[in-house]
Amino acid sequence: MTHSVLALLRILADGHSHSVQELCNRLMLDTVMLEQSIEGLRELNLSVQVSADGALALREPLDLLDHQAIISSLAHNARAWLSRLEVHPVIDSTNNYLLTQAASGWPSGAICLAEVQQMGRGRQGRNWLSPFGANLALSLLWRFTTPSAAVGLSLATGIAVARMLRQAGITGVGLKWPNDVWWRERKLGGVLLESGGTVERFYIVAGIGLNVALAREASALIDQPWVDLQEIWPGAPVDRNALAASVIGSLIEAFSRFQDEGFAGFAEEWVRFDQVRGQGVRLHLPNGVVAGIARGVDVTGALLLETPDGRTTPYLGGEISLRLAS
Ligand code: ATP
Ligand code: BTN
């Protein structure tokens, strides 16, 4: 995104109409250059509307991410662990970005956020829809002494997000094993952990996607029930910068605690958020489907499945998907 496209966006983000004259003056552009910048916004699927008198406005105001606003809302403890924080207007995937930076030596505690991801990823190569300004797309880089030290971290990450949302007053938030943030069985967000490095220099990039105000048109692109915070947030509209700071604070607190306690320190809390415990479920495995009753998780975060023969078996692995039986 060029400097002038970004500068134009910052003006139009208020949702008000601005005349061409005003925009050209403020941005120090001629009308041809302004037209190119408008095109730049349209390429990001932002709808710029032109009124009868030629004034320009976005269809809806945008609550843009702001580096300084996030930093100043961040709890002190979190600031101490944070090594850097970057806010990108456009990125392929915040996880990809931090995986690349991790390989070149960035330390623990780096955070990347983006307004839009052009190749946002879910698990198993699935897409994660992140239109401009409509969700929180955030990744955190963390280094561990060994790969085994990170067992169960995916679940602990979900707990950190769900706990923060509950503290913000959203009731009905829970987790669907292993990585979905649910609100009344509708997908509000997801967690994608990816790793790299060597056994001695091992790192995790934890990606969080949280829907804030996903336009209704997105429905056609998401093939399961979903929800956004705009629909369920108590009171005032969601402030994305304050939300980002709360998510980062909760994540950093969870990761630093996980470093000392492992998943054992989170197992009890999982029970409070577990949305499928006691329910009939089907597990889609790489080599078939197995049905049973979900009986919570073990100390590694593996799902415990009770099958009709009365046996309970732990299931763990990135290629397993759980679906409610009903
Ligand atoms: P699993 O149980 O395996 O995690 P899943 O269907 O939730 O199953 P994921 O890989 O976790 O799969 O997430 C990707 C899926 O999430 C997509 O296939 C789509 O159905 C859905 N999805 C994509 N973008 C969004 C979004 N912004 N909000 C809610 N759901 C989304
Ligand atoms: C899922 O439910 O499968 C996980 C979705 C994770 C999406 C987030 S958005 C920030 C980070 N960057 C990505 O490309 N994916 C994760």
mmCIF file of C-alpha atoms and ligand atoms in Angstrom:
data_model
loop_
_atom_site.group_PDB
_atom_site.id
_atom_site.type_symbol
_atom_site.label_atom_id
_atom_site.label_comp_id
_atom_site.label_asym_id
_atom_site.label_seq_id
_atom_site.Cartn_x
_atom_site.Cartn_y
_atom_site.Cartn_z
ATOM 1 C CA MET A 1 0.000 0.000 0.000
ATOM 2 C CA THR A 2 1.529 3.309 -1.043
ATOM 3 C CA HIS A 3 1.915 6.250 1.279
ATOM 4 C CA SER A 4 -0.798 8.275 -0.499
ATOM 5 C CA VAL A 5 -3.343 5.416 -0.419
ATOM 6 C CA LEU A 6 -2.768 5.068 3.306
ATOM 7 C CA ALA A 7 -2.973 8.832 3.846
ATOM 8 C CA LEU A 8 -6.262 8.957 1.904
ATOM 9 C CA LEU A 9 -7.622 6.075 3.948
ATOM 10 C CA ARG A 10 -6.766 7.849 7.196
ATOM 11 C CA ILE A 11 -8.858 10.838 6.105
ATOM 12 C CA LEU A 12 -11.811 8.831 4.789
ATOM 13 C CA ALA A 13 -11.834 6.502 7.824
ATOM 14 C CA ASP A 14 -14.113 8.973 9.646
ATOM 15 C CA GLY A 15 -16.936 7.967 7.296
ATOM 16 C CA HIS A 16 -17.703 11.600 6.404
ATOM 17 C CA SER A 17 -17.813 13.079 2.907
ATOM 18 C CA HIS A 18 -14.703 14.934 1.720
ATOM 19 C CA SER A 19 -14.552 17.041 -1.422
ATOM 20 C CA VAL A 20 -11.951 16.322 -4.099
ATOM 21 C CA GLN A 21 -10.550 19.802 -3.518
ATOM 22 C CA GLU A 22 -10.085 19.186 0.198
ATOM 23 C CA LEU A 23 -8.486 15.770 -0.412
ATOM 24 C CA CYS A 24 -6.090 17.104 -3.044
ATOM 25 C CA ASN A 25 -5.063 19.947 -0.746
ATOM 26 C CA ARG A 26 -4.571 17.819 2.336
ATOM 27 C CA LEU A 27 -2.730 15.052 0.501
ATOM 28 C CA MET A 28 -0.830 17.376 -1.815
ATOM 29 C CA LEU A 29 -1.947 15.352 -4.849
ATOM 30 C CA ASP A 30 -3.355 16.340 -8.221
ATOM 31 C CA THR A 31 -6.684 14.833 -9.317
ATOM 32 C CA VAL A 32 -5.029 12.090 -11.381
ATOM 33 C CA MET A 33 -2.962 10.981 -8.412
ATOM 34 C CA LEU A 34 -6.020 11.161 -6.175
ATOM 35 C CA GLU A 35 -7.903 8.948 -8.641
ATOM 36 C CA GLN A 36 -5.042 6.407 -8.481
ATOM 37 C CA SER A 37 -5.188 6.411 -4.693
ATOM 38 C CA ILE A 38 -8.963 5.839 -4.778
ATOM 39 C CA GLU A 39 -8.320 2.907 -7.096
ATOM 40 C CA GLY A 40 -5.803 1.616 -4.554
ATOM 41 C CA LEU A 41 -8.564 1.560 -1.924
ATOM 42 C CA ARG A 42 -10.992 -0.182 -4.266
ATOM 43 C CA GLU A 43 -8.375 -2.865 -4.926
ATOM 44 C CA LEU A 44 -8.578 -3.625 -1.209
ATOM 45 C CA ASN A 45 -12.360 -4.048 -1.587
ATOM 46 C CA LEU A 46 -13.033 -0.818 0.277
ATOM 47 C CA SER A 47 -16.114 0.803 -1.080
ATOM 48 C CA VAL A 48 -15.477 4.482 -1.876
ATOM 49 C CA GLN A 49 -18.703 6.235 -2.778
ATOM 50 C CA VAL A 50 -19.023 9.411 -4.795
ATOM 51 C CA SER A 51 -21.986 11.682 -4.030
ATOM 52 C CA ALA A 52 -23.837 13.847 -6.584
ATOM 53 C CA ASP A 53 -21.620 16.841 -5.744
ATOM 54 C CA GLY A 54 -18.472 14.746 -6.306
ATOM 55 C CA ALA A 55 -17.534 14.338 -2.644
ATOM 56 C CA LEU A 56 -15.995 11.046 -1.547
ATOM 57 C CA ALA A 57 -16.839 8.869 1.446
ATOM 58 C CA LEU A 58 -16.359 5.314 2.607
ATOM 59 C CA ARG A 59 -19.571 3.348 2.883
ATOM 60 C CA GLU A 60 -18.896 2.935 6.629
ATOM 61 C CA PRO A 61 -16.396 4.541 9.013
ATOM 62 C CA LEU A 62 -13.339 2.445 9.782
ATOM 63 C CA ASP A 63 -11.742 2.042 13.187
ATOM 64 C CA LEU A 64 -8.112 1.794 12.039
ATOM 65 C CA LEU A 65 -5.371 0.113 14.021
ATOM 66 C CA ASP A 66 -2.870 2.480 15.535
ATOM 67 C CA HIS A 67 0.518 1.408 16.865
ATOM 68 C CA GLN A 68 0.683 4.100 19.552
ATOM 69 C CA ALA A 69 -2.892 3.565 20.747
ATOM 70 C CA ILE A 70 -2.212 -0.162 21.191
ATOM 71 C CA ILE A 71 1.042 0.406 23.054
ATOM 72 C CA SER A 72 -0.499 2.955 25.395
ATOM 73 C CA SER A 73 -3.416 0.645 26.278
ATOM 74 C CA LEU A 74 -1.084 -2.269 26.969
ATOM 75 C CA ALA A 75 -0.693 -3.513 30.555
ATOM 76 C CA HIS A 76 2.757 -2.898 32.076
ATOM 77 C CA ASN A 77 3.607 -6.597 32.450
ATOM 78 C CA ALA A 78 2.874 -7.168 28.782
ATOM 79 C CA ARG A 79 5.075 -4.234 27.771
ATOM 80 C CA ALA A 80 7.982 -5.811 29.605
ATOM 81 C CA TRP A 81 7.720 -8.999 27.479
ATOM 82 C CA LEU A 82 7.033 -7.250 24.190
ATOM 83 C CA SER A 83 10.111 -7.095 21.943
ATOM 84 C CA ARG A 84 8.406 -5.255 19.056
ATOM 85 C CA LEU A 85 4.976 -4.520 17.653
ATOM 86 C CA GLU A 86 4.267 -3.918 13.973
ATOM 87 C CA VAL A 87 0.975 -2.862 12.407
ATOM 88 C CA HIS A 88 0.733 -3.506 8.663
ATOM 89 C CA PRO A 89 -2.084 -2.145 6.507
ATOM 90 C CA VAL A 90 -1.744 -5.064 4.058
ATOM 91 C CA ILE A 91 0.016 -8.393 4.470
ATOM 92 C CA ASP A 92 -0.250 -11.916 3.042
ATOM 93 C CA SER A 93 -0.488 -13.506 6.478
ATOM 94 C CA THR A 94 0.725 -12.247 9.866
ATOM 95 C CA ASN A 95 1.823 -15.824 10.649
ATOM 96 C CA ASN A 96 3.896 -16.023 7.455
ATOM 97 C CA TYR A 97 5.507 -12.716 8.261
ATOM 98 C CA LEU A 98 6.581 -13.697 11.769
ATOM 99 C CA LEU A 99 7.744 -17.152 10.639
ATOM 100 C CA THR A 100 10.075 -15.425 8.186
ATOM 101 C CA GLN A 101 11.297 -12.942 10.795
ATOM 102 C CA ALA A 102 11.770 -15.722 13.355
ATOM 103 C CA ALA A 103 14.011 -17.574 10.907
ATOM 104 C CA SER A 104 16.150 -14.454 10.644
ATOM 105 C CA GLY A 105 16.526 -14.251 14.415
ATOM 106 C CA TRP A 106 13.789 -12.044 15.845
ATOM 107 C CA PRO A 107 13.415 -12.646 19.585
ATOM 108 C CA SER A 108 10.406 -13.810 21.617
ATOM 109 C CA GLY A 109 7.619 -11.343 22.217
ATOM 110 C CA ALA A 110 7.298 -9.923 18.680
ATOM 111 C CA ILE A 111 3.755 -9.066 17.586
ATOM 112 C CA CYS A 112 2.435 -8.424 14.096
ATOM 113 C CA LEU A 113 -1.050 -7.102 13.305
ATOM 114 C CA ALA A 114 -2.601 -6.369 9.937
ATOM 115 C CA GLU A 115 -5.693 -4.562 8.675
ATOM 116 C CA VAL A 116 -6.122 -7.054 5.848
ATOM 117 C CA GLN A 117 -4.571 -10.429 5.109
ATOM 118 C CA GLN A 118 -4.557 -11.386 1.476
ATOM 119 C CA MET A 119 -3.728 -15.018 2.236
ATOM 120 C CA GLY A 120 -4.970 -15.479 5.799
ATOM 121 C CA ARG A 121 -4.672 -19.142 6.750
ATOM 122 C CA GLY A 122 -6.630 -21.513 8.936
ATOM 123 C CA ARG A 123 -5.581 -25.049 9.745
ATOM 124 C CA GLN A 124 -4.843 -27.649 7.101
ATOM 125 C CA GLY A 125 -4.459 -25.117 4.309
ATOM 126 C CA ARG A 126 -7.960 -23.664 4.752
ATOM 127 C CA ASN A 127 -8.635 -19.974 4.195
ATOM 128 C CA TRP A 128 -9.163 -17.445 6.926
ATOM 129 C CA LEU A 129 -11.221 -14.546 5.694
ATOM 130 C CA SER A 130 -9.807 -11.215 6.919
ATOM 131 C CA PRO A 131 -11.233 -8.267 4.951
ATOM 132 C CA PHE A 132 -9.861 -4.790 5.565
ATOM 133 C CA GLY A 133 -10.500 -3.524 9.104
ATOM 134 C CA ALA A 134 -13.068 -6.236 9.805
ATOM 135 C CA ASN A 135 -11.223 -8.497 12.226
ATOM 136 C CA LEU A 136 -8.238 -8.655 14.445
ATOM 137 C CA ALA A 137 -5.486 -10.574 12.668
ATOM 138 C CA LEU A 138 -2.609 -10.896 15.072
ATOM 139 C CA SER A 139 0.436 -13.125 15.515
ATOM 140 C CA LEU A 140 2.897 -13.559 18.373
ATOM 141 C CA LEU A 141 6.384 -15.065 18.133
ATOM 142 C CA TRP A 142 7.659 -17.040 21.130
ATOM 143 C CA ARG A 143 10.812 -19.093 21.562
ATOM 144 C CA PHE A 144 10.963 -22.286 23.623
ATOM 145 C CA THR A 145 13.888 -24.292 24.920
ATOM 146 C CA THR A 146 12.620 -27.517 23.288
ATOM 147 C CA PRO A 147 9.631 -28.483 21.081
ATOM 148 C CA SER A 148 8.204 -30.605 23.907
ATOM 149 C CA ALA A 149 7.906 -27.466 26.049
ATOM 150 C CA ALA A 150 5.117 -26.238 23.737
ATOM 151 C CA VAL A 151 2.745 -29.228 24.048
ATOM 152 C CA GLY A 152 -0.790 -28.001 24.702
ATOM 153 C CA LEU A 153 0.066 -24.395 23.830
ATOM 154 C CA SER A 154 -2.599 -24.232 21.132
ATOM 155 C CA LEU A 155 -5.287 -24.842 23.743
ATOM 156 C CA ALA A 156 -3.699 -22.398 26.189
ATOM 157 C CA THR A 157 -3.739 -19.751 23.442
ATOM 158 C CA GLY A 158 -7.460 -20.275 22.912
ATOM 159 C CA ILE A 159 -7.994 -19.998 26.666
ATOM 160 C CA ALA A 160 -6.120 -16.669 26.742
ATOM 161 C CA VAL A 161 -8.434 -15.257 24.048
ATOM 162 C CA ALA A 162 -11.640 -16.665 25.519
ATOM 163 C CA ARG A 163 -10.743 -15.492 29.016
ATOM 164 C CA MET A 164 -10.124 -11.970 27.773
ATOM 165 C CA LEU A 165 -13.506 -11.932 26.015
ATOM 166 C CA ARG A 166 -15.291 -13.222 29.087
ATOM 167 C CA GLN A 167 -13.594 -10.555 31.203
ATOM 168 C CA ALA A 168 -14.825 -7.979 28.696
ATOM 169 C CA GLY A 169 -18.354 -9.087 29.551
ATOM 170 C CA ILE A 170 -19.204 -11.453 26.717
ATOM 171 C CA THR A 171 -21.075 -14.396 28.110
ATOM 172 C CA GLY A 172 -21.430 -17.538 26.060
ATOM 173 C CA VAL A 173 -17.831 -17.548 24.787
ATOM 174 C CA GLY A 174 -16.186 -20.940 24.727
ATOM 175 C CA LEU A 175 -13.727 -23.152 22.888
ATOM 176 C CA LYS A 176 -14.217 -26.014 20.497
ATOM 177 C CA TRP A 177 -11.269 -28.378 20.624
ATOM 178 C CA PRO A 178 -8.653 -27.767 19.506
ATOM 179 C CA ASN A 179 -8.566 -24.198 18.217
ATOM 180 C CA ASP A 180 -11.918 -22.528 17.581
ATOM 181 C CA VAL A 181 -13.250 -19.629 19.632
ATOM 182 C CA TRP A 182 -16.977 -20.149 19.708
ATOM 183 C CA TRP A 183 -19.953 -18.111 20.724
ATOM 184 C CA ARG A 184 -23.060 -20.288 21.004
ATOM 185 C CA GLU A 185 -21.690 -22.755 18.469
ATOM 186 C CA ARG A 186 -20.851 -20.006 15.980
ATOM 187 C CA LYS A 187 -17.243 -19.344 15.045
ATOM 188 C CA LEU A 188 -16.025 -16.028 16.456
ATOM 189 C CA GLY A 189 -12.325 -16.675 16.017
ATOM 190 C CA GLY A 190 -9.584 -19.203 15.597
ATOM 191 C CA VAL A 191 -6.051 -19.975 16.644
ATOM 192 C CA LEU A 192 -3.320 -21.266 14.334
ATOM 193 C CA LEU A 193 -0.007 -22.323 15.856
ATOM 194 C CA GLU A 194 2.934 -22.898 13.556
ATOM 195 C CA SER A 195 6.498 -23.757 14.460
ATOM 196 C CA GLY A 196 9.995 -23.622 13.076
ATOM 197 C CA GLY A 197 13.677 -23.626 13.976
ATOM 198 C CA THR A 198 15.695 -26.495 15.381
ATOM 199 C CA VAL A 199 15.321 -28.630 18.473
ATOM 200 C CA GLU A 200 17.615 -26.240 20.391
ATOM 201 C CA ARG A 201 16.298 -23.033 18.820
ATOM 202 C CA PHE A 202 12.622 -23.804 18.534
ATOM 203 C CA TYR A 203 9.924 -21.196 18.037
ATOM 204 C CA ILE A 204 6.188 -20.944 17.766
ATOM 205 C CA VAL A 205 4.136 -18.360 15.910
ATOM 206 C CA ALA A 206 0.650 -18.152 17.391
ATOM 207 C CA GLY A 207 -1.897 -16.557 15.069
ATOM 208 C CA ILE A 208 -5.238 -15.282 16.314
ATOM 209 C CA GLY A 209 -8.128 -14.277 14.104
ATOM 210 C CA LEU A 210 -11.078 -12.599 15.806
ATOM 211 C CA ASN A 211 -14.079 -11.245 13.919
ATOM 212 C CA VAL A 212 -14.916 -7.678 14.840
ATOM 213 C CA ALA A 213 -17.302 -6.388 12.181
ATOM 214 C CA LEU A 214 -17.404 -8.794 9.293
ATOM 215 C CA ALA A 215 -19.761 -7.439 6.681
ATOM 216 C CA ARG A 216 -22.802 -9.586 6.034
ATOM 217 C CA GLU A 217 -21.515 -10.248 2.496
ATOM 218 C CA ALA A 218 -18.846 -12.413 4.118
ATOM 219 C CA SER A 219 -21.524 -15.017 4.845
ATOM 220 C CA ALA A 220 -21.285 -16.299 1.329
ATOM 221 C CA LEU A 221 -17.570 -16.977 1.800
ATOM 222 C CA ILE A 222 -17.656 -18.807 5.133
ATOM 223 C CA ASP A 223 -19.087 -22.292 5.004
ATOM 224 C CA GLN A 224 -20.030 -22.611 8.680
ATOM 225 C CA PRO A 225 -21.999 -20.586 11.249
ATOM 226 C CA TRP A 226 -19.997 -17.541 12.346
ATOM 227 C CA VAL A 227 -20.425 -14.412 14.420
ATOM 228 C CA ASP A 228 -18.590 -11.140 14.981
ATOM 229 C CA LEU A 229 -17.995 -9.071 18.114
ATOM 230 C CA GLN A 230 -20.134 -6.236 16.803
ATOM 231 C CA GLU A 231 -23.167 -8.468 17.284
ATOM 232 C CA ILE A 232 -22.349 -9.630 20.820
ATOM 233 C CA TRP A 233 -20.160 -6.938 22.417
ATOM 234 C CA PRO A 234 -21.863 -5.453 25.465
ATOM 235 C CA GLY A 235 -22.492 -1.713 25.235
ATOM 236 C CA ALA A 236 -20.404 0.605 23.101
ATOM 237 C CA PRO A 237 -18.937 -0.242 19.691
ATOM 238 C CA VAL A 238 -15.753 -2.303 19.752
ATOM 239 C CA ASP A 239 -12.538 -0.258 19.920
ATOM 240 C CA ARG A 240 -10.112 -2.390 17.865
ATOM 241 C CA ASN A 241 -7.000 -0.844 19.410
ATOM 242 C CA ALA A 242 -8.179 -1.456 22.972
ATOM 243 C CA LEU A 243 -9.235 -4.956 21.917
ATOM 244 C CA ALA A 244 -5.816 -5.622 20.369
ATOM 245 C CA ALA A 245 -4.101 -4.453 23.561
ATOM 246 C CA SER A 246 -6.309 -6.729 25.673
ATOM 247 C CA VAL A 247 -5.660 -9.741 23.441
ATOM 248 C CA ILE A 248 -1.909 -9.080 23.448
ATOM 249 C CA GLY A 249 -1.893 -8.638 27.246
ATOM 250 C CA SER A 250 -3.808 -11.853 27.787
ATOM 251 C CA LEU A 251 -1.628 -13.790 25.316
ATOM 252 C CA ILE A 252 1.645 -12.608 26.792
ATOM 253 C CA GLU A 253 0.463 -13.396 30.311
ATOM 254 C CA ALA A 254 -0.562 -16.896 29.158
ATOM 255 C CA PHE A 255 2.678 -17.575 27.253
ATOM 256 C CA SER A 256 4.919 -16.463 30.085
ATOM 257 C CA ARG A 257 2.940 -18.632 32.525
ATOM 258 C CA PHE A 258 2.906 -21.536 30.075
ATOM 259 C CA GLN A 259 6.696 -21.352 29.979
ATOM 260 C CA ASP A 260 6.781 -22.213 33.709
ATOM 261 C CA GLU A 261 3.729 -24.420 34.124
ATOM 262 C CA GLY A 262 3.039 -26.013 30.725
ATOM 263 C CA PHE A 263 -0.531 -27.057 29.902
ATOM 264 C CA ALA A 264 -0.994 -28.372 33.471
ATOM 265 C CA GLY A 265 -1.452 -24.741 34.546
ATOM 266 C CA PHE A 266 -4.383 -24.350 32.116
ATOM 267 C CA ALA A 267 -6.128 -27.724 32.282
ATOM 268 C CA GLU A 268 -8.667 -26.628 34.899
ATOM 269 C CA GLU A 269 -9.543 -23.515 32.936
ATOM 270 C CA TRP A 270 -10.048 -25.557 29.766
ATOM 271 C CA VAL A 271 -12.915 -27.321 31.517
ATOM 272 C CA ARG A 272 -14.699 -23.980 31.972
ATOM 273 C CA PHE A 273 -14.459 -23.119 28.284
ATOM 274 C CA ASP A 274 -14.854 -26.591 26.751
ATOM 275 C CA GLN A 275 -18.012 -26.438 24.607
ATOM 276 C CA VAL A 276 -18.097 -30.093 23.591
ATOM 277 C CA ARG A 277 -17.501 -31.940 26.842
ATOM 278 C CA GLY A 278 -20.144 -34.620 27.347
ATOM 279 C CA GLN A 279 -21.477 -34.249 23.809
ATOM 280 C CA GLY A 280 -21.618 -36.729 20.952
ATOM 281 C CA VAL A 281 -18.895 -35.857 18.431
ATOM 282 C CA ARG A 282 -17.200 -37.172 15.311
ATOM 283 C CA LEU A 283 -13.465 -36.894 14.863
ATOM 284 C CA HIS A 284 -12.310 -36.618 11.274
ATOM 285 C CA LEU A 285 -8.889 -38.256 11.168
ATOM 286 C CA PRO A 286 -6.554 -38.485 8.172
ATOM 287 C CA ASN A 287 -7.603 -42.124 7.771
ATOM 288 C CA GLY A 288 -11.315 -42.062 8.645
ATOM 289 C CA VAL A 289 -13.943 -40.930 11.109
ATOM 290 C CA VAL A 290 -14.442 -42.052 14.688
ATOM 291 C CA ALA A 291 -17.533 -41.240 16.754
ATOM 292 C CA GLY A 292 -18.041 -41.079 20.509
ATOM 293 C CA ILE A 293 -18.571 -38.818 23.498
ATOM 294 C CA ALA A 294 -16.062 -36.023 24.188
ATOM 295 C CA ARG A 295 -14.665 -36.415 27.706
ATOM 296 C CA GLY A 296 -12.442 -33.351 27.984
ATOM 297 C CA VAL A 297 -8.675 -33.335 27.454
ATOM 298 C CA ASP A 298 -5.643 -34.988 29.083
ATOM 299 C CA VAL A 299 -2.499 -33.272 30.410
ATOM 300 C CA THR A 300 -1.081 -32.874 26.901
ATOM 301 C CA GLY A 301 -4.265 -31.270 25.533
ATOM 302 C CA ALA A 302 -5.285 -34.438 23.633
ATOM 303 C CA LEU A 303 -9.046 -34.870 23.243
ATOM 304 C CA LEU A 304 -10.398 -37.816 25.226
ATOM 305 C CA LEU A 305 -12.967 -39.708 23.208
ATOM 306 C CA GLU A 306 -15.164 -42.365 24.764
ATOM 307 C CA THR A 307 -16.233 -44.834 22.078
ATOM 308 C CA PRO A 308 -19.300 -47.121 22.223
ATOM 309 C CA ASP A 309 -17.085 -50.037 23.345
ATOM 310 C CA GLY A 310 -16.549 -48.128 26.609
ATOM 311 C CA ARG A 311 -12.909 -47.280 25.937
ATOM 312 C CA THR A 312 -11.517 -43.754 26.222
ATOM 313 C CA THR A 313 -8.708 -42.849 23.813
ATOM 314 C CA PRO A 314 -6.643 -39.639 23.609
ATOM 315 C CA TYR A 315 -6.460 -37.938 20.199
ATOM 316 C CA LEU A 316 -3.872 -35.311 19.418
ATOM 317 C CA GLY A 317 -2.645 -33.834 16.166
ATOM 318 C CA GLY A 318 -3.004 -30.990 13.742
ATOM 319 C CA GLU A 319 -4.927 -33.024 11.207
ATOM 320 C CA ILE A 320 -7.900 -33.914 13.375
ATOM 321 C CA SER A 321 -11.176 -31.988 13.038
ATOM 322 C CA LEU A 322 -13.998 -32.299 15.528
ATOM 323 C CA ARG A 323 -17.659 -31.943 14.582
ATOM 324 C CA LEU A 324 -20.712 -32.161 16.837
ATOM 325 C CA ALA A 325 -22.624 -35.346 16.056
ATOM 326 C CA SER A 326 -26.033 -33.675 15.861
HETATM 327 P P1 ATP B 1 -11.332 -27.493 12.656
HETATM 328 O O1 ATP B 1 -12.225 -28.086 13.646
HETATM 329 O O2 ATP B 1 -10.524 -28.483 11.909
HETATM 330 O O3 ATP B 1 -10.514 -26.389 13.196
HETATM 331 P P2 ATP B 1 -12.655 -25.565 10.915
HETATM 332 O O4 ATP B 1 -13.699 -25.800 9.878
HETATM 333 O O5 ATP B 1 -12.964 -24.577 11.970
HETATM 334 O O6 ATP B 1 -12.317 -26.963 11.531
HETATM 335 P P3 ATP B 1 -10.193 -24.206 10.461
HETATM 336 O O7 ATP B 1 -9.045 -24.564 9.581
HETATM 337 O O8 ATP B 1 -9.971 -24.170 11.933
HETATM 338 O O9 ATP B 1 -11.371 -25.177 10.123
HETATM 339 O O10 ATP B 1 -10.716 -22.769 10.032
HETATM 340 C C1 ATP B 1 -10.922 -22.455 8.686
HETATM 341 C C2 ATP B 1 -12.415 -22.417 8.427
HETATM 342 O O11 ATP B 1 -13.010 -21.382 9.196
HETATM 343 C C3 ATP B 1 -12.754 -22.098 6.984
HETATM 344 O O12 ATP B 1 -12.825 -23.260 6.220
HETATM 345 C C4 ATP B 1 -14.135 -21.408 7.112
HETATM 346 O O13 ATP B 1 -15.164 -22.363 7.238
HETATM 347 C C5 ATP B 1 -14.043 -20.731 8.461
HETATM 348 N N1 ATP B 1 -13.681 -19.313 8.370
HETATM 349 C C6 ATP B 1 -12.854 -18.661 7.516
HETATM 350 N N2 ATP B 1 -12.766 -17.371 7.801
HETATM 351 C C7 ATP B 1 -13.545 -17.174 8.891
HETATM 352 C C8 ATP B 1 -13.879 -16.036 9.675
HETATM 353 N N3 ATP B 1 -13.374 -14.833 9.447
HETATM 354 N N4 ATP B 1 -14.736 -16.230 10.709
HETATM 355 C C9 ATP B 1 -15.261 -17.432 11.000
HETATM 356 N N5 ATP B 1 -14.982 -18.542 10.293
HETATM 357 C C10 ATP B 1 -14.129 -18.411 9.259
HETATM 358 C C1 BTN B 2 -8.520 -21.520 12.381
HETATM 359 O O1 BTN B 2 -9.605 -21.406 12.972
HETATM 360 O O2 BTN B 2 -8.247 -22.402 11.594
HETATM 361 C C2 BTN B 2 -7.419 -20.575 12.709
HETATM 362 C C3 BTN B 2 -7.553 -19.257 12.047
HETATM 363 C C4 BTN B 2 -6.363 -18.397 12.389
HETATM 364 C C5 BTN B 2 -6.360 -17.090 11.666
HETATM 365 C C6 BTN B 2 -5.242 -16.215 12.117
HETATM 366 S S1 BTN B 2 -5.416 -14.552 11.587
HETATM 367 C C7 BTN B 2 -3.796 -14.174 12.082
HETATM 368 C C8 BTN B 2 -2.958 -15.365 11.706
HETATM 369 N N1 BTN B 2 -2.493 -15.277 10.344
HETATM 370 C C9 BTN B 2 -2.995 -16.249 9.573
HETATM 371 O O3 BTN B 2 -2.749 -16.386 8.354
HETATM 372 N N2 BTN B 2 -3.787 -17.048 10.287
HETATM 373 C C10 BTN B 2 -3.841 -16.623 11.678
#
